[in-house]
mmCIF file of C-alpha atoms in Angstrom:
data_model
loop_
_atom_site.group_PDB
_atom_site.id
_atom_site.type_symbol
_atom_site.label_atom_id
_atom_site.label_comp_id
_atom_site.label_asym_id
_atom_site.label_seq_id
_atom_site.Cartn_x
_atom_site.Cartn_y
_atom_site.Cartn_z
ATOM 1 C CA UNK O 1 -1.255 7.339 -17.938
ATOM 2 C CA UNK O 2 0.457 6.546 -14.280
ATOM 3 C CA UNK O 3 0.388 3.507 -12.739
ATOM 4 C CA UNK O 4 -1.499 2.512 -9.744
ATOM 5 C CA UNK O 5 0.591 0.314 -7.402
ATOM 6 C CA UNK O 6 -0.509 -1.471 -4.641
ATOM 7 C CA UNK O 7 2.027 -2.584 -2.220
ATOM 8 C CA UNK O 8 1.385 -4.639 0.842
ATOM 9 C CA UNK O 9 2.854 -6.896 3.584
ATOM 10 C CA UNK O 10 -0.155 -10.060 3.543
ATOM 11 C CA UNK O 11 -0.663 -13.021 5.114
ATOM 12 C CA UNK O 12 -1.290 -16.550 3.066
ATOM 13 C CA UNK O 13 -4.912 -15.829 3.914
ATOM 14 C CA UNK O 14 -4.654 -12.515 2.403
ATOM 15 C CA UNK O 15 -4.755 -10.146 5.737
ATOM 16 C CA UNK O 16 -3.600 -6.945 6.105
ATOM 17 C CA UNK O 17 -4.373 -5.773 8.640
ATOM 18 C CA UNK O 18 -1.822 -4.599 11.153
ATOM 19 C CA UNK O 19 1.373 -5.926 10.040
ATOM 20 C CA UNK O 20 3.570 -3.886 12.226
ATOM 21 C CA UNK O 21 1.546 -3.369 15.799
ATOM 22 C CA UNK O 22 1.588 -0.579 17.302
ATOM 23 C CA UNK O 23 -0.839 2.050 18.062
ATOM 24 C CA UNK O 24 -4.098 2.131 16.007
ATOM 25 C CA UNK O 25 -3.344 -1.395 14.781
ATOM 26 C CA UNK O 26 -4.819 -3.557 18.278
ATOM 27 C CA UNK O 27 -5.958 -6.190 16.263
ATOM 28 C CA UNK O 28 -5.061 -9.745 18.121
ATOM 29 C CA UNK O 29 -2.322 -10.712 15.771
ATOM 30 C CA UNK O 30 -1.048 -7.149 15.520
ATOM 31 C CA UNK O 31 2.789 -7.075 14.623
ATOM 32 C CA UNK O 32 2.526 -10.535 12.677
ATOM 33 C CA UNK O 33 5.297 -9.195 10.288
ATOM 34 C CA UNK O 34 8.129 -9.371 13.191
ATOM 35 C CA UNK O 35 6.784 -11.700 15.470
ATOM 36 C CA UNK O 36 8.078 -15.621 14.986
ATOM 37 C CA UNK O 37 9.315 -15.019 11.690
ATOM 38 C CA UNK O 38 13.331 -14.550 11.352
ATOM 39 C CA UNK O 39 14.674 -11.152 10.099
ATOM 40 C CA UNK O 40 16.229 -11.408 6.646
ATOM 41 C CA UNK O 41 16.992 -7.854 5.240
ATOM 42 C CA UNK O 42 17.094 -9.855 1.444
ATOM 43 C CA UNK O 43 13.561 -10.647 2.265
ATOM 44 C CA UNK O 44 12.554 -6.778 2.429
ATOM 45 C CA UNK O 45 14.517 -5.509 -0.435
ATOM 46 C CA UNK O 46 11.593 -4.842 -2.265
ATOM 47 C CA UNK O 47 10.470 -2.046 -0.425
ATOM 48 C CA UNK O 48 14.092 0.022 -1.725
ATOM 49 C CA UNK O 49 13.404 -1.519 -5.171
ATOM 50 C CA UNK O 50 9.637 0.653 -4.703
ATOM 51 C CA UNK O 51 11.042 3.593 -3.841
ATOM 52 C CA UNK O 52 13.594 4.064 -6.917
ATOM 53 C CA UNK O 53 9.648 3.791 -8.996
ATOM 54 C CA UNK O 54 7.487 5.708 -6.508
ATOM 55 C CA UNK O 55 6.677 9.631 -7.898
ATOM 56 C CA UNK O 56 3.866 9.818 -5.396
ATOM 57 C CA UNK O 57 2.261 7.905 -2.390
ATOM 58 C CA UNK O 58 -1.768 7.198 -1.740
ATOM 59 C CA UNK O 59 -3.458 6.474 1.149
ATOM 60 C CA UNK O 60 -7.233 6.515 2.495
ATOM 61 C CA UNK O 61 -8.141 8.531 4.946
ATOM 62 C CA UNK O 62 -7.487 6.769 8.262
ATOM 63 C CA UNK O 63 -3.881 5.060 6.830
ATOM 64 C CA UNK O 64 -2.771 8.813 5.984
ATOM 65 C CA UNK O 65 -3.852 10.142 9.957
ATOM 66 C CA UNK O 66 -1.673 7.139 11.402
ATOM 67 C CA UNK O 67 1.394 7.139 8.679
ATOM 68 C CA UNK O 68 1.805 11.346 8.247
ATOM 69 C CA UNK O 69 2.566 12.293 11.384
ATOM 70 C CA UNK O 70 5.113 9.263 12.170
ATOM 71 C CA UNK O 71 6.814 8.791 8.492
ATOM 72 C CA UNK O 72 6.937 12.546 8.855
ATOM 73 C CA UNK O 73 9.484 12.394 11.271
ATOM 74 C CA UNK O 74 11.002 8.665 10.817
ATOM 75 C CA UNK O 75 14.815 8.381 9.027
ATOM 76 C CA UNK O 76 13.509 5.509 7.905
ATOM 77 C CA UNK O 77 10.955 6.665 5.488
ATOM 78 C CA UNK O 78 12.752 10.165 5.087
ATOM 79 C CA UNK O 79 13.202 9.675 0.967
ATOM 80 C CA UNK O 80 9.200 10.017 1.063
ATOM 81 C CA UNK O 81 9.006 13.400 2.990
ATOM 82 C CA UNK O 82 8.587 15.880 -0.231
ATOM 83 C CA UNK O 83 7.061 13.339 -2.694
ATOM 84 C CA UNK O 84 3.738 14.209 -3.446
ATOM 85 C CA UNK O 85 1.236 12.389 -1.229
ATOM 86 C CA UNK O 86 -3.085 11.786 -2.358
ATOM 87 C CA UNK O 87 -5.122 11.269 0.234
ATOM 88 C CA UNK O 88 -8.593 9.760 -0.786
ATOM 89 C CA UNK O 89 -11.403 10.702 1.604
ATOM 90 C CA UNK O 90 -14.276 12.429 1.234
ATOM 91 C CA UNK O 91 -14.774 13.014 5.413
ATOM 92 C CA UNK O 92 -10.863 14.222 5.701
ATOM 93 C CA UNK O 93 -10.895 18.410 6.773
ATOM 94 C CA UNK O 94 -8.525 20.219 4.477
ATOM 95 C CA UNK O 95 -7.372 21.317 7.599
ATOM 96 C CA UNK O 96 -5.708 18.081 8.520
ATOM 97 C CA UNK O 97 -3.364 18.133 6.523
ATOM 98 C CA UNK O 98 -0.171 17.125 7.906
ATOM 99 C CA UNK O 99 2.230 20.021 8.043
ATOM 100 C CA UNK O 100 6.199 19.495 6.991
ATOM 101 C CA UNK O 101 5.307 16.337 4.740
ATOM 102 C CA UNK O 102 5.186 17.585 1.034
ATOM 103 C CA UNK O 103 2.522 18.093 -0.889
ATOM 104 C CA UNK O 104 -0.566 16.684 -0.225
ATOM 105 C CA UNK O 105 -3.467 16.454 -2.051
ATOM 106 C CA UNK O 106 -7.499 15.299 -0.562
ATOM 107 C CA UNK O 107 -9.445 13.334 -3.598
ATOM 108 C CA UNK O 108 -12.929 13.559 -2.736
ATOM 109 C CA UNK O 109 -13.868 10.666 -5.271
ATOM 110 C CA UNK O 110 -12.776 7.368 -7.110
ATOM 111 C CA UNK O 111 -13.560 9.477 -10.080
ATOM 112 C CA UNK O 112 -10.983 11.868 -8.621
ATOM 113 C CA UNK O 113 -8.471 9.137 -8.799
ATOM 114 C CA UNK O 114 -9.625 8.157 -12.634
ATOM 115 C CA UNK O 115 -8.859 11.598 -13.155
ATOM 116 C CA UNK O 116 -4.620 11.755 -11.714
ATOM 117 C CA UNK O 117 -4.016 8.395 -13.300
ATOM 118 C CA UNK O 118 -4.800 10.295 -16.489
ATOM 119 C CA UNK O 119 -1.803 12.874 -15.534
ATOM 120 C CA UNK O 120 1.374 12.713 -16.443
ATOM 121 C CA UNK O 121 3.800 10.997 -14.073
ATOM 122 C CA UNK O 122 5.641 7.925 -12.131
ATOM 123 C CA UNK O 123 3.883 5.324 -10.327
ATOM 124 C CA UNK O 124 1.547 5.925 -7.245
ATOM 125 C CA UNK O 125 2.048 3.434 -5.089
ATOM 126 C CA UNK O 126 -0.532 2.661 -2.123
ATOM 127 C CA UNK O 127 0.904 1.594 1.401
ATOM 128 C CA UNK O 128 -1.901 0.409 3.908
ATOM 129 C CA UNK O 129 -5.620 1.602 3.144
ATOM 130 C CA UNK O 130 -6.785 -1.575 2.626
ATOM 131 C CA UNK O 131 -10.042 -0.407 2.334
ATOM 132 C CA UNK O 132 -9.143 2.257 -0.747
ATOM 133 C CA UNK O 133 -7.214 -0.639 -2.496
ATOM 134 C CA UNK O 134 -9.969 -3.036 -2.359
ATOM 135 C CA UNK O 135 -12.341 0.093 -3.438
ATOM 136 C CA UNK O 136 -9.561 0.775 -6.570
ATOM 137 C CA UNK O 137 -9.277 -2.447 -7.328
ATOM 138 C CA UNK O 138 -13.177 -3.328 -7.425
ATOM 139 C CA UNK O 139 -13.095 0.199 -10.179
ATOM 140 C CA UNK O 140 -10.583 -1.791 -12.125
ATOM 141 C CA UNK O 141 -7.766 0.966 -11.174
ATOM 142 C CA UNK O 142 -5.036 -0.872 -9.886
ATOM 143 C CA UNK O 143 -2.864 -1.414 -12.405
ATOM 144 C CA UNK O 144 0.042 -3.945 -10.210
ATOM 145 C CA UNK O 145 0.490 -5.748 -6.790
ATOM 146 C CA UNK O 146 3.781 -5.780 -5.068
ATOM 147 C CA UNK O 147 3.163 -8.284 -2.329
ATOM 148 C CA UNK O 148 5.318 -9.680 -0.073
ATOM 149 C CA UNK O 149 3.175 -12.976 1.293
ATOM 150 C CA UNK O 150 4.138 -14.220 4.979
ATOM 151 C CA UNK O 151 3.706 -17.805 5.815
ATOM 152 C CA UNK O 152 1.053 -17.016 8.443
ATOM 153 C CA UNK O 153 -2.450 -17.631 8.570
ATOM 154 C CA UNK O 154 -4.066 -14.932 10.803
ATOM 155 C CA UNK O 155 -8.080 -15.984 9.998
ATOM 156 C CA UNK O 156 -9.469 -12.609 10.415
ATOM 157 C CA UNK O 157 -8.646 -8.925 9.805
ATOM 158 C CA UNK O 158 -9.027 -6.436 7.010
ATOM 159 C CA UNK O 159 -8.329 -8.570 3.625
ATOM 160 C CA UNK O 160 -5.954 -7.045 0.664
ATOM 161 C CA UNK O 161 -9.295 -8.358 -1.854
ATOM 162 C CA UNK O 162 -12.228 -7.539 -1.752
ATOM 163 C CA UNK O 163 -15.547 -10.673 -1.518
ATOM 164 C CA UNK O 164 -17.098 -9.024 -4.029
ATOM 165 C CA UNK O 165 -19.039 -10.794 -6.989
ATOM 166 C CA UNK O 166 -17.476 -9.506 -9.947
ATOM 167 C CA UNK O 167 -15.617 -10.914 -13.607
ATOM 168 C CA UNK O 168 -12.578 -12.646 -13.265
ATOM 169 C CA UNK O 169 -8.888 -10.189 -13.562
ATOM 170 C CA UNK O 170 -6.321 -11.760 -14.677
ATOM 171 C CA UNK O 171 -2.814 -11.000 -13.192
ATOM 172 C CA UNK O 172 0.620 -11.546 -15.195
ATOM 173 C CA UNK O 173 3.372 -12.802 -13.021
ATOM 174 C CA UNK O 174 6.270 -10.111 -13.101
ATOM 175 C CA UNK O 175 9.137 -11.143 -10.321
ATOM 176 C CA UNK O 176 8.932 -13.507 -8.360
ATOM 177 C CA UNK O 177 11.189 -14.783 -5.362
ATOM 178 C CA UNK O 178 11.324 -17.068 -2.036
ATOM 179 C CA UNK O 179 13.488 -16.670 1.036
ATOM 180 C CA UNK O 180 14.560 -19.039 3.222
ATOM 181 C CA UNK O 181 12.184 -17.744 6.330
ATOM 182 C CA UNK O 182 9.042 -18.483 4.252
ATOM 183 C CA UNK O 183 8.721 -15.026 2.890
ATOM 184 C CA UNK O 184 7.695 -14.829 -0.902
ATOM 185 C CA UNK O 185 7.850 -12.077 -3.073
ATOM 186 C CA UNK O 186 5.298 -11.902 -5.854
ATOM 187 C CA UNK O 187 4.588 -8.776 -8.339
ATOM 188 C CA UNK O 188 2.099 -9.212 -10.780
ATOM 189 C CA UNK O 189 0.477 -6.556 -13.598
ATOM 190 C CA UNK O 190 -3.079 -6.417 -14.134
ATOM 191 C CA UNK O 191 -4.033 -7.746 -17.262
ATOM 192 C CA UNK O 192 -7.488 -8.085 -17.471
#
């Protein structure tokens, strides 16, 4: 069974929604991950502790058309280039695929996703598609949360968790740690 990972940048308030700025991400707080707060690199060295686990990346439909054709090309996410990528949409064209970015795979269904976590494998982790993780979680598919949690309260955008009414998960507390600009790091397995 593979593990579903969902990795995020979040606010105290639990936003998502667009950490870095930049196009497709015009929300009013947009860039809230490098605006006011200081730069400590110790602060972000989760994100090279993910990719020693990651065998495979996810992403709903409208993260995978903004990330693809940028990570594609950045040196900064170049160790992701040929791992194998899901994309879960039911609306995206086969032919969208992003060309020169490994494997790539549409889901058309949550069931779809039931199904890979049955493979054989590494962890998937999910970056973005805040929307998809709040669907996978909701479907009791997310198996861990890497979050790192910025002392910001942004009030509205996208949310990590969904509002729905349903039982209680619990969450075991794997690693935690907190930097000196406010940052905390916080991993925690889904237990229940």
């Amino acid at each position: 069974m593979r593990d579903l990972v969902c990795t995020a940048f979040v606010s105290l308030d639990g936003v998502v929604d667009s950490p870095g700025g930049g196009p497709g991400e015009e929300h009013r707080s947009g860039g809230w991950v490098v605006k006011g707060i200081e730069f400590l690199p110790e602060a972000f060295s989760l994100k090279g502790e993910e990719l020693e686990e990651t065998t495979a990346l996810m992403f709903g439909r409208r993260s995978y058309e903004v990330f693809a054709p940028f990570w594609r090309d950045s040196e900064d996410h170049a160790a992701y280039k040929e791992l194998p990528k899901y994309v879960v949409s039911s609306t995206l064209p086969d032919d969208a695929i992003v060309e020169g970015w490994g494997p790539t795979t549409i889901l058309r269904s949550t069931e779809d996703v039931v199904e890979l976590k049955k493979g054989e494998g590494g962890a998937i982790f999910i970056h973005g598609s805040a929307e998809l993780a709040r669907r996978l979680s909701d479907a009791r598919l997310v198996d861990r949360y890497n979050l790192l949690v910025f002392p910001v309260l942004l009030g509205a955008g996208k949310s990590l968790f969904s509002g729905a009414d349903r039982d209680k998960q619990a969450l075991s507390l794997r690693a935690s740690e907190a930097y000196p600009n406010g940052i905390v790091k916080l991993i925690y397995d889904v237990v229940g």
